[in-house]
Every structure is written in C-alpha cells, then in structure tokens.
XYZ file of C-alpha atoms in Angstrom:
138
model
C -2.003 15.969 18.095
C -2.822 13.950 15.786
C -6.209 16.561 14.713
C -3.786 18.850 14.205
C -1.115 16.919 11.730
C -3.990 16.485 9.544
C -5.186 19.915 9.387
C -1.778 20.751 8.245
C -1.494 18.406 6.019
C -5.049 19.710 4.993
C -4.034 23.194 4.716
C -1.180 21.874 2.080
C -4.026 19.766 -0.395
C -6.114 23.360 -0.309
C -2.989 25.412 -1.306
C -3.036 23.060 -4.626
C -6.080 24.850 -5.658
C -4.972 28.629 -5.215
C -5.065 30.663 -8.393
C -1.139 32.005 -7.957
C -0.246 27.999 -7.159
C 3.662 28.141 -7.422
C 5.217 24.511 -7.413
C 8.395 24.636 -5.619
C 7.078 27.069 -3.180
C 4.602 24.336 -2.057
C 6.949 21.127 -2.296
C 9.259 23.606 0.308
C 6.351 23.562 2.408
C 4.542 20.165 2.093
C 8.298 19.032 2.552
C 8.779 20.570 5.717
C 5.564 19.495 7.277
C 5.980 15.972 6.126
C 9.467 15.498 8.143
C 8.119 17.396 10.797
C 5.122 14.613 10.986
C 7.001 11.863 9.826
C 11.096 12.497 10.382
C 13.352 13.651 7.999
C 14.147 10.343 6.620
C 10.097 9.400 5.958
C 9.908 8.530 1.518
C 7.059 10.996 1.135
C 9.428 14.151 1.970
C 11.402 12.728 -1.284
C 8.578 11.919 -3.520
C 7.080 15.400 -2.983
C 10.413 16.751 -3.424
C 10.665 15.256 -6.893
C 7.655 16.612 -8.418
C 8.034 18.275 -11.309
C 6.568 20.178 -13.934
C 7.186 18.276 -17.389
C 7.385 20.145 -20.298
C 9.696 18.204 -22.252
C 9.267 17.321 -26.165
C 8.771 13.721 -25.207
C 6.604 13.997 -22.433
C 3.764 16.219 -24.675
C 4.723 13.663 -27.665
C 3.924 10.498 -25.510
C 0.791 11.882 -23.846
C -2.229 12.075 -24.748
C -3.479 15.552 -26.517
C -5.120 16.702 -22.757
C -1.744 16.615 -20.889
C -1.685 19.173 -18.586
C 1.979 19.116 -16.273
C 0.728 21.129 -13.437
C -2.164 19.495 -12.988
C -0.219 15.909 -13.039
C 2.183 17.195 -10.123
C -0.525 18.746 -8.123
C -2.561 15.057 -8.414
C 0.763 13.249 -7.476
C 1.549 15.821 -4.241
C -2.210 15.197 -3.621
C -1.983 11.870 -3.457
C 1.071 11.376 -1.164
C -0.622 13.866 1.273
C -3.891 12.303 1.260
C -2.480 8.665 1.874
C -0.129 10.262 4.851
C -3.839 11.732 6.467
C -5.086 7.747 5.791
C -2.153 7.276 7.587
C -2.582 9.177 10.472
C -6.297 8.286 10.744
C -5.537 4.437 10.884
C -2.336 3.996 13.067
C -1.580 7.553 14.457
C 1.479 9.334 13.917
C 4.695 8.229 14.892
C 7.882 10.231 14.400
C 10.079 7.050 14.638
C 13.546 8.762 13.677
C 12.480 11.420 16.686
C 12.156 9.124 19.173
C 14.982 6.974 18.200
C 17.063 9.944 18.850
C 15.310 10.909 21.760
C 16.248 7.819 23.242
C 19.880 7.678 22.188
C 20.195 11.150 24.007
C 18.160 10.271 27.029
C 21.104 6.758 26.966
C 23.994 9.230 26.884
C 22.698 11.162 29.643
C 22.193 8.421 32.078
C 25.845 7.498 31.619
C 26.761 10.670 32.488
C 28.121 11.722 35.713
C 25.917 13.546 37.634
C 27.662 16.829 37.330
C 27.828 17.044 33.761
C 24.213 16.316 33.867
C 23.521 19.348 35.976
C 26.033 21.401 33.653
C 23.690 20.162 30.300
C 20.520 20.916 31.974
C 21.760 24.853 32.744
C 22.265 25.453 29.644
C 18.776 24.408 28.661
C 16.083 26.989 28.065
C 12.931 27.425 29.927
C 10.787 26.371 27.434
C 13.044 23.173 26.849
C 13.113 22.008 30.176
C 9.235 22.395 30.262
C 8.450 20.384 26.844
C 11.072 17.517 28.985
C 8.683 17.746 32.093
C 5.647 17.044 29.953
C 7.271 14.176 29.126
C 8.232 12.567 31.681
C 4.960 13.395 32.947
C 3.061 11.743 30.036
C-alpha cells in the first residue's frame, strides 16, 4: 500500500511540471490525495491548500528582480509532497483519524444488541462487507 501512496503522491510532483500547469486545479487534487493518505485533519492538506500565486505590489517590490510566483508555489507544494513520500518511506503510512473512527464505530457496534447488528449489516453493500472481512482477516 504503501508503493502505491507514493506513486500518487509522485504522480502529483510530475503534474508541477506540465506546460498547461493550473494551480488550484492541482491543490484540489494534491488536497484530496493528501487526506486520503493522511486523514482529513493531517497540516499538509492545509498548507497545500494555501498556496498561492503572489502578484501583489509588495511582494514583486520586496523580492528580488528574479521573482517568479508560480514557480515559488510549485517549490512550496513540492516540498510538502516530497517530505510526506520521506514520510511514508521512514514510518509507513498511518491514517490515524481513520482508524480512530474505525474503532469508535466498531465500539458502538459491540454495544449493540444483536438484532440491530444484523439490521446494520443488511444494509451494507457487497463490496463493504468484503473490505470488513479483509479486515478482520488481516
């Protein structure tokens, strides 16, 4: 799994360099496949979030004459993607905020009665009850 988190997160850093590179089109998607990774709640969804493209008075005054803004927000999204790959690399990846709530739901149905139980599990999809399975089989 892990292989595979950092081939999307890959595919992202590559879509920096495309000729027709369109900012908030790829913060949507680096976004996305950060919380999927990492949770919804994980800091690097927000930072690439807030990239922007600078073009203010102050921001050309201040810098020096080879400020470029696109370039600086595609090195700052590059960065947080490439540390979140070191990231994956050294510890793995853990979708904390997932499990949390997978546990909180596996709680709640334990302390249901059996029927309801049976009732929940009905109304699951095949596919659902499968990924469960694998689980429990892991």
């Amino acid at each position: 799994m892990n292989a595979q988190y950092i081939q999307l997160l890959t595919r992202q850093i590559e879509k920096l360099e495309n000729e027709d590179f369109d900012l908030e089109a790829w913060k949507t998607g680096s976004v996305a496949v950060v919380q999927r990774i990492f949770g919804e709640t994980d800091p690097r969804a927000k930072q690439i979030d807030q990239l922007k493209i600078d073009y203010s008075s102050w921001a050309l005054r201040d810098s020096n004459a080879h400020y470029k803004p696109i370039e600086t927000a595609k090195r700052k999204g590059k960065e947080v993607l490439l540390t979140a790959i070191e990231e994956i690399e050294l510890f793995g990846a853990s979708n904390q905020s997932s499990d949390i709530q997978e546990a909180d739901v596996a709680k709640e149905l334990k302390e249901m009665p059996e029927k309801e139980r049976k009732k929940h599990f009905n109304g699951l999809k095949k596919e659902k009850l499968v990924e469960l399975l694998m689980k429990l089989t892991d």
